[in-house]
Short mmCIF file of C-alpha atoms and ligand atoms in Angstrom, two decimals:
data_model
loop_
_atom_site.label_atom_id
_atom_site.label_comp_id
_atom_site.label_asym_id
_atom_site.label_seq_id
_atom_site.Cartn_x
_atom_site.Cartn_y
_atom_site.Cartn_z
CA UNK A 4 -29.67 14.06 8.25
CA UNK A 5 -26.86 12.82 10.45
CA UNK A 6 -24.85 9.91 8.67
CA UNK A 7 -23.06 7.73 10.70
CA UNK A 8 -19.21 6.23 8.85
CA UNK A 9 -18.77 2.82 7.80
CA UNK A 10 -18.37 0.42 10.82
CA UNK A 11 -15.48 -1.54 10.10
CA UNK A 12 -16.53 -4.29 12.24
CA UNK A 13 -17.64 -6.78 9.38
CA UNK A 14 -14.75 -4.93 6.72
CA UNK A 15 -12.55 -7.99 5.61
CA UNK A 16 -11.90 -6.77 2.00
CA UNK A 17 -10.13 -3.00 2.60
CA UNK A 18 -7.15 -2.06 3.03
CA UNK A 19 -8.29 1.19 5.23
CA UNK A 20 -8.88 0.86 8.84
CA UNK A 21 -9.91 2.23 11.78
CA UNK A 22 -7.15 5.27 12.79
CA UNK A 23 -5.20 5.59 16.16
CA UNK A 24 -6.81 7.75 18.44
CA UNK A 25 -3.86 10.22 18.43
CA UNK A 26 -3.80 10.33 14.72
CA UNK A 27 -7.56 11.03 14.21
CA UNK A 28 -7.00 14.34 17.16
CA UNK A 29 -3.81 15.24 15.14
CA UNK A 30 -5.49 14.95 11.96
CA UNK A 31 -8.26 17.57 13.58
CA UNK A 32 -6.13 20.12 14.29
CA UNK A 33 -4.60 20.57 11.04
CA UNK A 34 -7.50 20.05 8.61
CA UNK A 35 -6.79 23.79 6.93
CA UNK A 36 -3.45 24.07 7.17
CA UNK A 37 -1.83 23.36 3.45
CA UNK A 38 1.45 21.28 3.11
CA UNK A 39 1.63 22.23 -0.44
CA UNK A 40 2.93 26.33 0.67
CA UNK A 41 5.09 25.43 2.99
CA UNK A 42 6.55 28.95 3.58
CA UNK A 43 2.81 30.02 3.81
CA UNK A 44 2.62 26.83 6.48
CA UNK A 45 6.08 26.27 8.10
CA UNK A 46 4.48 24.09 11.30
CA UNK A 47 2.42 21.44 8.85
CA UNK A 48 5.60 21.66 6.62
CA UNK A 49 7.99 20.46 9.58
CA UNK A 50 5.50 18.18 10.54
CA UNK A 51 6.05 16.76 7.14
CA UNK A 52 9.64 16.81 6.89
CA UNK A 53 9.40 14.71 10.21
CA UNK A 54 7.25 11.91 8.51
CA UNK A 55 9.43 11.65 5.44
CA UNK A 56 12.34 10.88 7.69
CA UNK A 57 9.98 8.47 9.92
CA UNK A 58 9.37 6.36 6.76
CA UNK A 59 12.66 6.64 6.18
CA UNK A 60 13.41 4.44 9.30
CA UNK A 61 10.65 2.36 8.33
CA UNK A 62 11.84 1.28 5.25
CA UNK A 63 15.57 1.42 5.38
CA UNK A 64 16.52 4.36 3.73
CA UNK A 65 18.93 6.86 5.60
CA UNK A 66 18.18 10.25 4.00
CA UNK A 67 14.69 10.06 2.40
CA UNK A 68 13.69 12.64 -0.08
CA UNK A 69 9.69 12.45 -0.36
CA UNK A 70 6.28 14.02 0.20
CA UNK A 71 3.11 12.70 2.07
CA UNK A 72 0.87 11.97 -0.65
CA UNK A 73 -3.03 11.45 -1.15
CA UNK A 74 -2.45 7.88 -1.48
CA UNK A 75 -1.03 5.02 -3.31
CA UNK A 76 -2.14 6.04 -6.83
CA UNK A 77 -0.80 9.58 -6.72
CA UNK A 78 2.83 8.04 -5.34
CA UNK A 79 2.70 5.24 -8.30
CA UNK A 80 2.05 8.01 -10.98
CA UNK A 81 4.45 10.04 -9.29
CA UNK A 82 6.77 7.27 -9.79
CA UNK A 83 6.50 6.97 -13.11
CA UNK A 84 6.10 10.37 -13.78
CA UNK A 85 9.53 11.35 -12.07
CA UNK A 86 11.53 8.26 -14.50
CA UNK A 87 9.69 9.19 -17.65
CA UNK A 88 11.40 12.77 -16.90
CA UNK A 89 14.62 11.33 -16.37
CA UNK A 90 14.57 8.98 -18.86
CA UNK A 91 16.48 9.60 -21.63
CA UNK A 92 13.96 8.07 -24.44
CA UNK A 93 11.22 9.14 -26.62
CA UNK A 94 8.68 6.17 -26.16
CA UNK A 95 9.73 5.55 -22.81
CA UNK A 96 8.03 1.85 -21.21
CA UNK A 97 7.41 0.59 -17.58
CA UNK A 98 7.96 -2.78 -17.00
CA UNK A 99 5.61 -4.02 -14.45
CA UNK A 100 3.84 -7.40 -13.21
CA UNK A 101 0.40 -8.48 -13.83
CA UNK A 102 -0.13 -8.10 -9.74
CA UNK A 103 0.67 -4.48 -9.63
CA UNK A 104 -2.51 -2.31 -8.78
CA UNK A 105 -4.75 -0.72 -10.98
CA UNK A 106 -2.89 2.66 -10.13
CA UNK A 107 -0.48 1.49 -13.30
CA UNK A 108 -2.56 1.61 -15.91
CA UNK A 109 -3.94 5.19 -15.02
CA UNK A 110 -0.48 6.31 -14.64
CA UNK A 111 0.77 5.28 -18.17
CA UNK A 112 -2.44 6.42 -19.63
CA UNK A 113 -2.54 9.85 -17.91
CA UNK A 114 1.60 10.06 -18.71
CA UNK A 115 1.73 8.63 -22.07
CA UNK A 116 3.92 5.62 -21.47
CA UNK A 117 3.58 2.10 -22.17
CA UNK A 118 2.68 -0.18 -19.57
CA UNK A 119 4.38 -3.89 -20.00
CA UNK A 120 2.22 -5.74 -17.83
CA UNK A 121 4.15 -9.55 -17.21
CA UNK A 122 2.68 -12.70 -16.02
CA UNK A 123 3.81 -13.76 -12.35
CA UNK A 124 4.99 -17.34 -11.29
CA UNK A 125 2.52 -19.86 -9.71
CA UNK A 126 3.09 -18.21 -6.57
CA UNK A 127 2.13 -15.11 -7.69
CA UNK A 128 5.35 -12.90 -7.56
CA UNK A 129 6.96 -11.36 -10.63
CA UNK A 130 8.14 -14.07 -13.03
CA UNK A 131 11.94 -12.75 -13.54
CA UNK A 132 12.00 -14.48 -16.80
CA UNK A 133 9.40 -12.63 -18.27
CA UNK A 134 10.55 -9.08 -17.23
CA UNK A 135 13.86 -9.13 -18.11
CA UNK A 136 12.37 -10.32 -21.70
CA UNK A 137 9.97 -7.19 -21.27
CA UNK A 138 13.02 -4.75 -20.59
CA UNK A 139 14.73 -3.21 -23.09
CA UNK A 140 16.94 0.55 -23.95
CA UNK A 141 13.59 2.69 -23.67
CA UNK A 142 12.90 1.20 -20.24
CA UNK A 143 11.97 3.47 -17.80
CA UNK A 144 10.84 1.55 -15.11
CA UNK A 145 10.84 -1.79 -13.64
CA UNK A 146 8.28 -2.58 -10.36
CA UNK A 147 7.83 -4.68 -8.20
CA UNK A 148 5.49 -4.89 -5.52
CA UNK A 149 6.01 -5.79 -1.68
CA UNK A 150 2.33 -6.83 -0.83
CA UNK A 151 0.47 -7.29 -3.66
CA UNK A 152 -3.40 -5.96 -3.36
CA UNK A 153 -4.74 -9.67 -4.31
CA UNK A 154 -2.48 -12.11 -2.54
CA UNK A 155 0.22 -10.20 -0.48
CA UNK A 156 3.25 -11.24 -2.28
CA UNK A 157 6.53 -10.10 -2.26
CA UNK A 158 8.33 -10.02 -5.16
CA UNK A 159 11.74 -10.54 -5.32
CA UNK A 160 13.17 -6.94 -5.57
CA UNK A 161 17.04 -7.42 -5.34
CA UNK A 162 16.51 -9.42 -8.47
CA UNK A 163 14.52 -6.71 -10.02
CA UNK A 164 16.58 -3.99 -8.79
CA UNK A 165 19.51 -5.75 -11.05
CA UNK A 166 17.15 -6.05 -13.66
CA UNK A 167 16.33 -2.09 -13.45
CA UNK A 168 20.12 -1.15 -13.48
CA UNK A 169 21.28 -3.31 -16.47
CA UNK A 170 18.34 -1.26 -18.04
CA UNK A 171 19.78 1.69 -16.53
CA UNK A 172 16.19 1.93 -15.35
CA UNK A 173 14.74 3.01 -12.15
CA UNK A 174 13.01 0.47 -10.19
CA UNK A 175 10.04 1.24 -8.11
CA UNK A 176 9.04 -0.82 -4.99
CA UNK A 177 5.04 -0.23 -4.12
CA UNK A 178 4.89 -1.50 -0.72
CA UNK A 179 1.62 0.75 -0.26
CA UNK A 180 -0.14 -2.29 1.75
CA UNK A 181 2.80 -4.23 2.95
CA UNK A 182 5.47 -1.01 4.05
CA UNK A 183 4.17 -1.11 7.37
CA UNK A 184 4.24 -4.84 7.99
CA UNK A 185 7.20 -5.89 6.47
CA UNK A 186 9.93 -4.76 8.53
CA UNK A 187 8.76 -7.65 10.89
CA UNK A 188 9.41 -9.93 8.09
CA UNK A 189 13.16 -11.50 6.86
CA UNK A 190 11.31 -10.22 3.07
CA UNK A 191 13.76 -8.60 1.51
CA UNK A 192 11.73 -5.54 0.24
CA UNK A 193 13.60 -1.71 1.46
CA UNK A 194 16.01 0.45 0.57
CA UNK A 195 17.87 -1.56 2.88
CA UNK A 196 18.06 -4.63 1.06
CA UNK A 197 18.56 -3.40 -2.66
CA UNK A 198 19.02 -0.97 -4.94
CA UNK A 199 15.69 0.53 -4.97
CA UNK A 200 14.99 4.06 -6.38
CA UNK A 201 11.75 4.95 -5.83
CA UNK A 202 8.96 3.59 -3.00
CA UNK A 203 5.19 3.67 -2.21
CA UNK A 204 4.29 3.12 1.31
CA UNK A 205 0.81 4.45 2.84
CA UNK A 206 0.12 5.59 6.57
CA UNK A 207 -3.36 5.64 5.99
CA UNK A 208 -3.20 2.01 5.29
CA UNK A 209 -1.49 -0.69 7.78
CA UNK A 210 -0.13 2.49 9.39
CA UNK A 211 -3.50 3.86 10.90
CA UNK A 212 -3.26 7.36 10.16
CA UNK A 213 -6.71 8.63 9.06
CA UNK A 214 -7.00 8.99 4.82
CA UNK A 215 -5.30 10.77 3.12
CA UNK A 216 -2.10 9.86 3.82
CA UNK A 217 0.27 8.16 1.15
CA UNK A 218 3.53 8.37 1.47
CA UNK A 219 6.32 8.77 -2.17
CA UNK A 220 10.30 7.84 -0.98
CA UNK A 221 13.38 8.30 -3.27
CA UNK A 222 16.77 7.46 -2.72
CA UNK A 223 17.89 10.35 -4.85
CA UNK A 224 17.02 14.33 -4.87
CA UNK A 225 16.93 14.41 -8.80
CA UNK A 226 13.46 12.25 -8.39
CA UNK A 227 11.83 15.23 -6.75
CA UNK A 228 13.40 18.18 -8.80
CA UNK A 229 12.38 15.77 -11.66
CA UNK A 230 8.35 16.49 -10.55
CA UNK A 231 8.61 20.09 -9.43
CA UNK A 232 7.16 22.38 -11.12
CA UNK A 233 7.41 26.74 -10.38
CA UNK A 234 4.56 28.02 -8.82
CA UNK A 235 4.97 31.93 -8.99
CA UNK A 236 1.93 33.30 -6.74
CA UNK A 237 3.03 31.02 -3.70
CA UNK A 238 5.25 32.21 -1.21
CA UNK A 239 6.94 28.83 -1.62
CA UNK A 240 8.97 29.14 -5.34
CA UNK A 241 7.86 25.55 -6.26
CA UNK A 242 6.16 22.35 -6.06
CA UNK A 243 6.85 18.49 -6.57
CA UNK A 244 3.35 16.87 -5.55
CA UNK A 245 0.35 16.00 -8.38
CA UNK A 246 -1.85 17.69 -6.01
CA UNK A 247 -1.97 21.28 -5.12
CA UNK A 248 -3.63 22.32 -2.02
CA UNK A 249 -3.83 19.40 0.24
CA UNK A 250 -5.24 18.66 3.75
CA UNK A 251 -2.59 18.77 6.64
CA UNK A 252 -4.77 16.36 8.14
CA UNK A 253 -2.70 13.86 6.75
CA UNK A 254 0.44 14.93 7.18
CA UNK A 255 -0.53 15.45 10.81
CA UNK A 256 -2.31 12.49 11.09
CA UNK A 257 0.50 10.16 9.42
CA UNK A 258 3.18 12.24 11.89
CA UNK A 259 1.19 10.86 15.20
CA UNK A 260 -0.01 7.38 13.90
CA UNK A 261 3.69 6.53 13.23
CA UNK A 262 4.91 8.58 16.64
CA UNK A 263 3.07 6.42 18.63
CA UNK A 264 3.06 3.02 17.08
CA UNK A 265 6.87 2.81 15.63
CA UNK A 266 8.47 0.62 16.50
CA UNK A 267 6.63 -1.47 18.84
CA UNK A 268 3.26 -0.97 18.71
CA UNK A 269 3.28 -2.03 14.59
CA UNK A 270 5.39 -5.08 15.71
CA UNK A 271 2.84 -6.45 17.71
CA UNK A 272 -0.41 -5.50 15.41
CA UNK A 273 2.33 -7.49 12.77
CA UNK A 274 2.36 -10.63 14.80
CA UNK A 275 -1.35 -10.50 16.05
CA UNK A 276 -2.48 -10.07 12.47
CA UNK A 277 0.03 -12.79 10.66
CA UNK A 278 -0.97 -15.14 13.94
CA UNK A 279 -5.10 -14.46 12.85
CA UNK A 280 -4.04 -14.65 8.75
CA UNK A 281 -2.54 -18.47 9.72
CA UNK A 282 -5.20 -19.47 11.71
CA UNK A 283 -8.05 -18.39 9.47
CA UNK A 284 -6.23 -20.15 6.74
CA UNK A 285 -6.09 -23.39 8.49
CA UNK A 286 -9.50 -23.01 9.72
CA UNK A 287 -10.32 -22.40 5.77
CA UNK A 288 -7.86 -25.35 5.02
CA UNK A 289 -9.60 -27.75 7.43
CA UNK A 290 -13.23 -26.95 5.96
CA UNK A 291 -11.94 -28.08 2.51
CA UNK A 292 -11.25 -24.54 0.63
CA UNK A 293 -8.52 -24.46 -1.31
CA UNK A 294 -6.31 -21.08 0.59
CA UNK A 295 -3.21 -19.66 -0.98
CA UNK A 296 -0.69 -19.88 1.64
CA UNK A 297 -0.62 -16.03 3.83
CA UNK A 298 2.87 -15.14 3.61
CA UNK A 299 1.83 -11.54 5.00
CA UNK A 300 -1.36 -10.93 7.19
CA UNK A 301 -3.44 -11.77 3.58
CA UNK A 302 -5.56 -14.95 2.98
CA UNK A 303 -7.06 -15.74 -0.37
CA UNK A 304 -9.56 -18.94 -0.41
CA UNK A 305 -11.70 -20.35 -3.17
CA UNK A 306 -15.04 -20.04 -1.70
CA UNK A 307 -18.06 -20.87 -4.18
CA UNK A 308 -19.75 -17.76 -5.79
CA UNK A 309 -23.29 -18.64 -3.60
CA UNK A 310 -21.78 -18.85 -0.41
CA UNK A 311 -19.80 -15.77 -1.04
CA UNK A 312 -23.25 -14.14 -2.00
CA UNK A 313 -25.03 -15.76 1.70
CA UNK A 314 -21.95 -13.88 3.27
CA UNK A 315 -22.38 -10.31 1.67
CA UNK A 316 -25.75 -10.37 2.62
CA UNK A 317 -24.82 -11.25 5.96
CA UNK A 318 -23.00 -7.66 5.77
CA UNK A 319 -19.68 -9.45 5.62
CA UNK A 320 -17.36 -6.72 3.31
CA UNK A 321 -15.63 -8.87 1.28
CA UNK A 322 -14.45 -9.31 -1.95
CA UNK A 323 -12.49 -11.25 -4.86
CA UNK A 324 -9.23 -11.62 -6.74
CA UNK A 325 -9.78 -11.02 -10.58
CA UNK A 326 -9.55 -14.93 -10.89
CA UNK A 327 -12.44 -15.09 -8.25
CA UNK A 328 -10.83 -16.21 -4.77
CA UNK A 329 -12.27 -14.58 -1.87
CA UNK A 330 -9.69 -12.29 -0.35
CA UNK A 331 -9.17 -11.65 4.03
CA UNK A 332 -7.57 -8.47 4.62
CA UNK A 333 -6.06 -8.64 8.11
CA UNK A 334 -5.90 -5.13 8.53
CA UNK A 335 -5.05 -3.59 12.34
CA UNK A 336 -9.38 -3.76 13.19
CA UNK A 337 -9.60 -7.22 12.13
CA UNK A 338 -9.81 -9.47 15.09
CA UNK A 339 -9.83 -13.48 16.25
CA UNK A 340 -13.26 -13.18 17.67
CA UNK A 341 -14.34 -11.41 14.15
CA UNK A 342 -12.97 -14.00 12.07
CA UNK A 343 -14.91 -16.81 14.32
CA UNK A 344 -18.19 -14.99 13.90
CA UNK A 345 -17.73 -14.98 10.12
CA UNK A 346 -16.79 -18.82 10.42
CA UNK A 347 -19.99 -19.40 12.50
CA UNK A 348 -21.57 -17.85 9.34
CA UNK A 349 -19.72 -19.79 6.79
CA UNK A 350 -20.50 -22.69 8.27
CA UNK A 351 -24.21 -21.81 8.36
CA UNK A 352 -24.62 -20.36 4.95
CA UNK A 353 -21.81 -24.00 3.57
CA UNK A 354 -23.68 -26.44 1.44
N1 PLP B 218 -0.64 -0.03 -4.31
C1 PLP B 218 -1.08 -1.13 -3.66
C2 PLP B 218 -0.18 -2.33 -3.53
C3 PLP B 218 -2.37 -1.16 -3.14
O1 PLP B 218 -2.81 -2.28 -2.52
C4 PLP B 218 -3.19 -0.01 -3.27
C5 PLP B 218 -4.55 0.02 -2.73
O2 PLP B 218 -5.02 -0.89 -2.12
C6 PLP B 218 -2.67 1.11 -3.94
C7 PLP B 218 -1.39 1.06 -4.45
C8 PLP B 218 -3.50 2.35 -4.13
O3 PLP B 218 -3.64 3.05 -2.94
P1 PLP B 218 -4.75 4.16 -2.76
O4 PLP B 218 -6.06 3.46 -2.84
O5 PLP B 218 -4.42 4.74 -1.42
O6 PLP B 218 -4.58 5.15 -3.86
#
């Protein structure tokens, strides 16, 4: 039977979207070609060269070393994975705060490294207090995160990145969400602004390229030679990614969403969608909900469990933080006139 995809006209929770036209045609055309042989695949291998230097540009780093990833989680384990190898400990530890995504714990479980999980400050962002008390000599890793899943924070990664270095730790920025919105922002969050090491930053999220499309950034070559591994029946001689085989679809894909939408394009879905994030959390604010402040295009509102229940079965796709605000994801297909039709509803379904 013939299955239509998810309409993402009532989607408020995700952090996917709908892709750009010219990414989902790119994306076509390469669907068997494998990144992961690039002598085997030298066109989807350029192609992929090109989008680690186009999130280069994106997040301030002048000579990029990096893959295109499945997502997220595989950059964050990658991550790790790469300063566990370098680290020169046997118990090795990542420090991280208690707003980092779940993508943490799997790493340190699948890797065999502790994960110091710290408590943030009332607004959410790492508490600096409590992770330079979590750092010590067998230190890996510090992170922070530059738009946090839950609340779209920033934390405040010069700080960390001193943190990291007295540690003679690497420090790992996951701006898988907020990479592609924050170079709109005075955040200071890249390459650009700090001694970062190692970054997460997605196409196939804010950046509209069609799943799966992560993208993994280092400052430093050693990261990469620190994951490869030799791979003797290829005709490429080795390989740094966690996955093998992997669609060129989103290499492709990632290479025409960011073609056609940096600079400009992702400027002006940034100020639509921060513009819709402040007006849905005044609207919010005026009905009496108590909204945590969007300081990227991400609104999180106490709304009472039973109205949040009317809403989902009005089809509204939404969901909560683990301390049970609602969360508004104003991802690129989120619009004004969507946002008033789920207001008409809230106020309908409101006791
Ligand atoms: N990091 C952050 C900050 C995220 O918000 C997410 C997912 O929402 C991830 C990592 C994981 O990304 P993925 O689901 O693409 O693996």
């Amino acid at each position: 039977m013939q299955r239509d995809p998810q309409d993402f006209d009532r989607v408020l929770s995700s952090m996917c979207t709908v892709p750009h036209p010219a990414a989902r045609d790119a994306a076509m055309r390469f669907l068997s070609d494998n990144p992961g042989d690039p002598a085997t695949y030298p066109v989807i291998a350029e192609l992929e060269d090109d989008v680690v230097a186009m999130l280069g540009d994106i997040v301030g780093l002048d000579d990029p070393h990096g893959y295109v990833a499945s997502g997220g989680t595989e950059s964050n384990i990658q991550a790790v994975r790469a300063a566990r190898n370098l680290a020169d400990t046997d118990s090795p530890n990542v420090v991280a705060p208690e707003s980092a995504h779940f993508s943490f714990p799997k790493a340190a479980e699948v890797l065999g490294v502790e994960l110091r999980t710290v408590p943030t400050d009332a607004d959410h962002r790492a508490d600096l207090d409590a992770v330079a008390a979590a750092v010590d000599a067998d230190t890996a890793m510090v992170v922070g995160v530059a738009g946090t899943t839950e609340f779209g924070r920033v934390d405040p990664v010069p700080a960390l990145a001193d943190l990291a270095r007295d540690a003679d730790a690497l420090l790992h920025v996951d701006a898988a969400w907020g990479g592609f919105y924050l170079p709109f922002t005075p955040h200071e969050w890249s390459f650009a602004h700090a001694d970062v090491d190692t970054m997460t930053v997605d196409p196939h999220k804010v950046g509209r390229a069609p799943v799966p499309a992560g993208g993994l950034l280092a400052r430093d070559s050693r990261v990469l030679d620190a994951l490869a591994v030799a791979t003797p029946y290829l005709e490429t001689r080795s390989q740094a990614t966690l996955n093998g085989t992997r669609s060129g679809a989103g290499v492709a894909g990632a290479h025409a969403a960011i073609d056609a939408q940096w600079p400009t394009e992702y400027e002006d879905t940034y100020e639509r969608q921060q513009a819709n994030a402040d007006w849905l959390a005044a609207e919010l604010d005026a009905r009496g909900y108590r909204v945590t402040d969007p300081v990227l295009p991400l609104v999180a509102a106490d709304i009472p469990t039973r109205e949040f229940d009317a809403l989902r079965d009005r089809d509204w796709r939404i969901s909560t933080t683990a301390a049970g605000e609602t969360r508004f994801v104003l991802m690129p297909h989120v619009t004004r006139d969507t946002l008033a039709r789920f207001l008409d509803d809230l106020d309908t379904v409101r006791d």
